[in-house]
Amino acid sequence: MRVLLTGGAGYIGSHTAIELLARGHSVDIVDNLSNGNAEAVRRIRRLSDRTVGFYQMDLNDESELARVLGEGEFDACVHMAGHKSVAESVADPIEYYRNNIGSTLTLMRGLQEHGVRKFVFSSSATVYGDASKSPLTEENPTGVGITNPYGQSKFMIEQILRDVARADTEMRIAVLRYFNPVGAHESGELGEDPRGMPNNLLPYVSQVAIGRRDYVSVFGSGYPTPDGTGVRDYIHVVDLAMGHVAALEQLAPGLDSFNLGTGTGTSVLELIDAFAHACGREIPYRVVGPRTGDVAESVASVDKARRILQWAASRTVKDACIDSWRWQSNNPNGFPSTGS
Ligand code: WQD
């Protein structure tokens, strides 16, 4: 298939590009580089030894998008572009709704006008809100107790896509609910490169390991979990990328949602310990108060993806820590900023 990959210069997008190319699909990337990096696109080309189109543009730009879609004759779109910081979304909800929802609407209209009816969307386990019963199945109610505009924007886009699939019965849409993506490409050439202070646990731990930060703040140790710290389902980004390929290749008429996780929970302290083993260094940490909006536990039920997509994660948290450490030590300051 010829695939339009939005957000393809970002962390998950770059790994997904590699796996799509490895399966023989062709890939054109659209990214405004607000969070992605042009060097990631160069590395995708080098690692895959394939031609990869790259359009540095904003999806909200209707006429540019029409031009790209007109040139491309795409079979499918994998849509990952969007702002993703929970904290930023609380500070500037208007920007989050405008960008994430607005760009998706512009994209959907453009795809419709160009007859592209295969669509894979990056959603998040955050749509399950404050649901306290892990493992979470896809039947779990969504939209209840979501504590931030980032999560709300994912939930709202899911609703929009449902209506789009109802109105056009030829649409084939897969909604992928990511749990906690971690790890890096095993080449050490691609990985997560957060701008400024990392929002998520693993990149933070990794920056402490390399000496860019002094210690990890562990947000709370009084949760009803085995060691009192928060439990999450950390999924290796390469497994996650392969989940996209599986979803794309199995698209059925209508809309269906799938959890992409491992089915296994890991606590904050377990993750810190796994990373310390992977890098052979001590990771200093301090327990501080819980972070507002956090749930005790979030672990996926992975049965549906296994059954329908014939996909399951095969990499462990240990693998993810080893790969992240390789990426972090090869690129201590992330991607070089060499311009586009
Ligand atoms: C994991 C665990 C923290 C940082 C968020 C978004 C979600 C998705 C992924 C993506 C929790 C603890 C964290 C730190 C800590 N968004 N922690 N110290 O909160 O599960 O999910 O990221 O784009 O929508 O909500 O992930 O990595 O922030 O936290 O103790 O410095 O680590 O309390 O238990 P989270 P996370």
Coordinates of C-alpha atoms and ligand atoms in Angstrom, one line a residue:
M1 CA 0.0 0.0 0.0
R2 CA 1.0 3.6 -0.5
V3 CA 0.7 5.1 3.0
L4 CA 0.5 8.7 4.1
L5 CA 2.0 8.8 7.6
T6 CA 1.3 12.0 9.5
G7 CA 3.6 12.7 12.4
G8 CA 6.1 10.3 10.8
A9 CA 9.2 12.4 12.0
G10 CA 8.2 11.8 15.6
Y11 CA 9.1 9.0 18.1
I12 CA 6.3 6.5 17.3
G13 CA 6.0 7.7 13.7
S14 CA 9.6 7.1 12.8
H15 CA 9.5 3.5 14.1
T16 CA 6.2 2.9 12.3
A17 CA 7.7 4.2 9.1
I18 CA 10.5 1.6 9.4
E19 CA 8.1 -1.3 10.0
L20 CA 5.8 -0.3 7.2
L21 CA 8.8 -0.1 4.8
A22 CA 10.0 -3.5 6.0
R23 CA 6.7 -5.0 5.1
G24 CA 7.0 -3.6 1.6
H25 CA 4.6 -0.6 1.9
S26 CA 5.6 2.8 0.6
V27 CA 5.6 5.7 2.9
D28 CA 5.2 9.5 2.6
I29 CA 5.6 11.5 5.7
V30 CA 3.8 14.7 6.6
D31 CA 5.2 16.4 9.7
N32 CA 5.4 20.1 10.7
L33 CA 8.4 19.3 12.9
S34 CA 6.9 21.0 15.9
N35 CA 8.0 18.0 17.9
G36 CA 9.5 15.7 15.2
N37 CA 12.9 15.9 13.7
A38 CA 14.1 16.1 10.0
E39 CA 17.1 14.0 11.0
A40 CA 14.7 11.1 11.9
V41 CA 13.5 11.2 8.3
R42 CA 17.1 11.0 7.0
R43 CA 17.7 8.0 9.3
I44 CA 14.5 6.3 8.3
R45 CA 15.8 6.5 4.7
R46 CA 19.2 5.3 5.6
L47 CA 18.0 2.4 7.8
S48 CA 15.4 1.2 5.2
D49 CA 17.5 2.1 2.1
R50 CA 14.2 3.2 0.6
T51 CA 12.8 6.4 -0.9
V52 CA 10.5 8.1 1.6
G53 CA 8.6 11.3 0.7
F54 CA 8.7 14.0 3.2
Y55 CA 6.4 17.0 3.4
Q56 CA 7.2 19.6 6.1
M57 CA 3.8 21.1 6.5
D58 CA 1.0 21.6 8.9
L59 CA -2.1 19.5 8.5
N60 CA -4.3 22.5 9.2
D61 CA -3.1 23.9 5.9
E62 CA -5.9 22.8 3.6
S63 CA -4.4 23.8 0.3
E64 CA -1.0 22.3 1.0
L65 CA -2.7 19.1 2.1
A66 CA -4.8 19.0 -1.1
R67 CA -1.6 19.3 -3.1
V68 CA 0.1 16.4 -1.3
L69 CA -3.0 14.2 -1.6
G70 CA -3.3 15.1 -5.3
E71 CA 0.3 14.1 -5.9
G72 CA 0.2 10.9 -3.9
E73 CA -2.6 8.5 -4.9
F74 CA -2.6 7.1 -1.4
D75 CA -4.3 3.8 -0.4
A76 CA -4.3 4.6 3.3
C77 CA -3.4 7.1 6.0
V78 CA -1.9 6.4 9.4
H79 CA -2.6 9.5 11.5
M80 CA -0.3 10.2 14.4
A81 CA 0.4 13.9 14.2
G82 CA -0.8 15.9 17.2
H83 CA 0.3 17.6 20.3
K84 CA 0.9 15.1 23.1
S85 CA 1.9 16.8 26.4
V86 CA -0.6 16.4 29.1
A87 CA 0.7 19.3 31.1
E88 CA 0.7 21.7 28.1
S89 CA -2.8 20.7 27.3
V90 CA -4.0 21.7 30.8
A91 CA -2.2 25.1 30.4
D92 CA -3.5 25.8 26.8
P93 CA -6.6 23.7 26.1
I94 CA -7.6 25.9 23.2
E95 CA -4.4 25.1 21.3
Y96 CA -4.8 21.4 22.0
Y97 CA -8.3 21.2 20.7
R98 CA -7.6 23.5 17.8
N99 CA -4.6 21.6 16.7
N100 CA -5.5 18.0 17.4
I101 CA -9.1 18.1 16.4
G102 CA -8.9 20.8 13.7
S103 CA -6.1 19.0 11.9
T104 CA -7.9 15.7 12.0
L105 CA -11.0 17.2 10.5
T106 CA -9.0 18.9 7.7
L107 CA -7.2 15.6 7.1
M108 CA -10.5 13.6 7.0
R109 CA -12.1 16.0 4.6
G110 CA -9.0 15.9 2.3
L111 CA -8.9 12.1 2.4
Q112 CA -12.6 11.8 1.6
E113 CA -12.2 14.2 -1.4
H114 CA -9.3 12.0 -2.7
G115 CA -11.1 8.7 -2.1
V116 CA -8.7 7.5 0.7
R117 CA -10.9 5.3 2.9
K118 CA -8.3 3.3 4.9
F119 CA -7.4 5.1 8.1
V120 CA -5.5 4.1 11.3
F121 CA -5.6 6.5 14.2
S122 CA -3.2 6.9 17.2
S123 CA -5.4 7.0 20.2
S124 CA -4.5 6.4 23.8
A125 CA -5.4 4.3 26.8
T126 CA -6.1 7.7 28.4
V127 CA -9.6 7.5 26.8
Y128 CA -10.4 4.9 29.6
G129 CA -10.1 7.8 32.0
D130 CA -10.1 6.9 35.7
A131 CA -11.3 3.3 35.1
S132 CA -9.7 1.4 38.0
K133 CA -10.2 -2.2 36.7
S134 CA -7.2 -3.4 34.9
P135 CA -6.8 -5.3 32.6
L136 CA -8.8 -2.9 30.5
T137 CA -10.7 -4.4 27.6
E138 CA -11.9 -2.3 24.6
E139 CA -15.4 -2.7 25.9
N140 CA -14.5 -0.6 29.0
P141 CA -16.4 2.7 29.0
T142 CA -14.5 5.6 27.5
G143 CA -14.7 9.3 28.2
V144 CA -15.4 9.0 31.9
G145 CA -13.0 10.8 34.3
I146 CA -10.5 12.0 31.7
T147 CA -8.4 14.6 33.6
N148 CA -6.9 16.6 30.8
P149 CA -7.6 18.2 27.4
Y150 CA -5.0 16.0 25.6
G151 CA -6.9 12.9 26.7
Q152 CA -10.2 14.6 25.9
S153 CA -9.0 15.4 22.4
K154 CA -8.2 11.7 21.7
F155 CA -11.6 10.7 23.0
M156 CA -13.4 13.4 20.9
I157 CA -11.5 12.3 17.8
E158 CA -12.6 8.7 18.4
Q159 CA -16.3 10.0 18.5
I160 CA -15.8 11.9 15.3
L161 CA -14.3 8.9 13.5
R162 CA -17.2 6.8 14.7
D163 CA -19.6 9.2 13.0
V164 CA -17.5 9.3 9.8
A165 CA -17.5 5.5 9.6
R166 CA -21.3 5.5 10.0
A167 CA -21.8 8.1 7.3
D168 CA -19.6 6.4 4.8
T169 CA -19.9 2.7 5.0
E170 CA -16.8 2.2 2.7
M171 CA -14.6 3.7 5.4
R172 CA -12.2 1.2 7.1
I173 CA -10.9 2.7 10.4
A174 CA -8.8 1.3 13.1
V175 CA -8.5 3.2 16.4
L176 CA -5.3 2.1 18.3
R177 CA -5.2 2.8 22.0
Y178 CA -1.6 2.9 23.0
F179 CA -0.6 2.1 26.6
N180 CA 2.9 3.4 27.5
P181 CA 5.3 3.4 24.6
V182 CA 9.0 3.0 25.6
G183 CA 12.2 1.8 24.0
A184 CA 14.0 2.6 20.8
H185 CA 15.1 1.1 17.5
E186 CA 17.7 -1.6 18.1
S187 CA 20.1 0.2 15.7
G188 CA 20.4 3.0 18.3
E189 CA 19.6 5.5 15.5
L190 CA 16.0 6.2 16.3
G191 CA 14.4 6.9 19.7
E192 CA 12.5 9.4 21.8
D193 CA 13.9 12.9 21.8
P194 CA 11.8 15.0 24.1
R195 CA 12.1 18.8 23.8
G196 CA 12.8 20.3 27.2
M197 CA 11.8 18.5 30.4
P198 CA 10.6 14.9 29.6
N199 CA 6.9 14.4 30.5
N200 CA 7.1 10.6 30.7
L201 CA 8.9 8.3 33.1
L202 CA 11.3 6.4 30.9
P203 CA 12.9 9.3 29.1
Y204 CA 13.3 11.0 32.4
V205 CA 15.0 7.9 33.9
S206 CA 17.2 7.8 30.8
Q207 CA 18.3 11.4 31.2
V208 CA 19.2 10.8 34.9
A209 CA 21.3 7.8 33.8
I210 CA 23.2 9.9 31.3
G211 CA 23.8 12.6 33.9
R212 CA 21.5 15.3 32.4
R213 CA 19.3 15.3 35.5
D214 CA 20.1 14.5 39.1
Y215 CA 17.4 12.1 40.2
V216 CA 14.0 10.7 39.3
S217 CA 11.0 12.0 41.3
V218 CA 8.7 9.0 42.0
F219 CA 5.2 10.3 42.0
G220 CA 3.6 8.6 45.0
S221 CA 4.3 5.4 46.9
G222 CA 0.9 4.9 48.5
Y223 CA -1.1 3.4 45.6
P224 CA -2.8 0.0 46.1
T225 CA -0.2 -1.7 44.1
P226 CA 2.4 -4.3 45.2
D227 CA 5.2 -1.8 45.9
G228 CA 2.9 1.3 46.3
T229 CA 4.1 3.0 43.1
G230 CA 2.0 3.4 39.9
V231 CA 1.7 0.4 37.6
R232 CA 1.7 0.8 33.8
D233 CA 1.8 -1.4 30.7
Y234 CA 5.0 -0.4 29.0
I235 CA 5.1 -1.4 25.3
H236 CA 8.3 -1.4 23.2
V237 CA 7.9 1.1 20.4
V238 CA 8.9 -1.4 17.7
D239 CA 6.1 -3.8 18.9
L240 CA 3.8 -0.8 18.8
A241 CA 4.9 0.1 15.3
M242 CA 4.3 -3.5 14.2
G243 CA 0.8 -3.2 15.7
H244 CA 0.1 -0.4 13.2
V245 CA 1.2 -2.5 10.3
A246 CA -1.1 -5.4 11.5
A247 CA -4.0 -3.0 11.9
L248 CA -3.5 -1.5 8.5
E249 CA -3.3 -4.9 6.8
Q250 CA -6.4 -6.2 8.6
L251 CA -8.6 -3.1 8.1
A252 CA -12.3 -4.2 7.9
P253 CA -15.3 -2.0 6.9
G254 CA -16.5 0.3 9.7
L255 CA -14.5 1.2 12.8
D256 CA -12.9 -1.0 15.3
S257 CA -10.7 -0.2 18.4
F258 CA -7.7 -2.1 19.6
N259 CA -5.5 -1.8 22.7
L260 CA -1.9 -1.9 21.9
G261 CA -0.1 -3.0 25.1
T262 CA 1.6 -6.1 26.5
G263 CA -0.9 -7.2 29.1
T264 CA 1.8 -7.0 31.8
G265 CA 2.1 -4.3 34.5
T266 CA 5.4 -2.8 35.7
S267 CA 5.7 -0.4 38.7
V268 CA 7.8 2.8 38.7
L269 CA 10.4 1.2 41.0
E270 CA 10.5 -1.9 38.8
L271 CA 11.1 0.3 35.7
I272 CA 13.9 2.3 37.4
D273 CA 15.5 -1.0 38.5
A274 CA 15.3 -2.5 35.0
F275 CA 16.9 0.6 33.6
A276 CA 19.7 0.6 36.2
H277 CA 20.5 -3.0 35.1
A278 CA 20.4 -2.1 31.5
C279 CA 22.8 0.8 31.8
G280 CA 25.0 -0.6 34.7
R281 CA 24.5 2.6 36.7
E282 CA 22.7 3.5 39.8
I283 CA 19.6 5.7 39.2
P284 CA 19.0 8.0 42.1
Y285 CA 15.4 8.6 43.0
R286 CA 13.2 10.3 45.6
V287 CA 9.6 9.6 46.4
V288 CA 7.5 12.7 46.2
G289 CA 3.8 13.3 46.3
P290 CA 1.4 11.7 43.7
R291 CA 0.9 13.6 40.5
T292 CA -2.6 15.0 40.0
G293 CA -4.7 13.0 37.6
D294 CA -2.6 9.8 37.8
V295 CA -4.3 6.4 38.2
A296 CA -2.8 3.6 40.3
E297 CA -2.8 1.0 37.5
S298 CA -3.3 0.9 33.8
V299 CA -2.7 -2.4 32.0
A300 CA -4.2 -3.6 28.7
S301 CA -6.2 -6.6 27.9
V302 CA -4.5 -7.7 24.7
D303 CA -6.8 -10.5 23.6
K304 CA -8.7 -8.6 20.9
A305 CA -5.6 -7.5 19.1
R306 CA -4.2 -11.0 19.3
R307 CA -7.4 -12.5 18.0
I308 CA -8.3 -10.0 15.2
L309 CA -5.0 -8.5 14.2
Q310 CA -2.9 -11.6 14.9
W311 CA -0.5 -9.3 16.6
A312 CA 1.1 -9.5 20.0
A313 CA 4.0 -7.6 21.6
S314 CA 7.1 -9.8 22.0
R315 CA 9.7 -7.4 23.5
T316 CA 10.0 -7.0 27.3
V317 CA 10.6 -4.0 29.5
K318 CA 14.2 -5.2 29.8
D319 CA 14.6 -5.1 26.0
A320 CA 13.1 -1.6 26.0
C321 CA 15.6 -0.4 28.6
I322 CA 18.5 -1.9 26.8
D323 CA 17.4 -0.3 23.5
S324 CA 16.7 3.1 25.1
W325 CA 20.0 3.1 26.8
R326 CA 21.8 2.4 23.4
W327 CA 19.8 5.3 21.8
Q328 CA 20.6 7.6 24.8
S329 CA 24.3 6.8 24.9
N330 CA 24.7 7.1 21.1
N331 CA 22.8 10.3 21.1
P332 CA 23.3 11.9 24.5
N333 CA 21.6 15.2 23.3
G334 CA 19.0 13.6 21.1
F335 CA 19.1 14.2 17.3
P336 CA 21.6 16.7 16.1
S337 CA 19.9 19.9 15.1
T338 CA 21.2 20.2 11.6
G339 CA 18.1 21.9 10.2
S340 CA 15.8 20.3 7.6
Ligands
WQD1 C1 4.1 6.5 34.1 C2 4.2 6.3 35.6 C3 3.7 8.2 37.0 C4 7.2 10.5 35.6 C5 1.0 9.6 30.0 C6 -0.3 10.1 29.4 C7 -0.9 9.2 28.4 C8 0.2 8.9 27.3 C9 1.4 8.4 27.9 C10 1.0 10.2 25.5 C11 3.1 6.9 36.4 C12 5.2 7.8 37.2 C13 6.2 9.6 35.8 C14 8.1 10.8 36.7 C15 7.0 9.2 38.0 N1 0.4 10.1 26.5 N2 6.2 8.9 37.0 N3 8.0 10.1 37.8 O1 1.0 9.1 33.0 O2 0.9 6.6 32.4 O3 0.6 8.3 30.6 O4 1.9 9.3 28.9 O5 1.4 10.8 24.7 O6 -2.0 9.8 27.8 O7 -1.2 10.3 30.4 O8 2.9 8.0 31.7 O9 5.3 8.1 31.7 O10 4.0 10.1 32.6 O11 4.0 7.9 33.9 O12 7.0 8.6 39.1 O13 9.0 11.7 36.6 O14 5.4 6.9 36.1 O15 3.2 8.6 38.2 O16 2.8 6.0 37.5 P1 1.3 8.0 32.1 P2 4.1 8.6 32.4

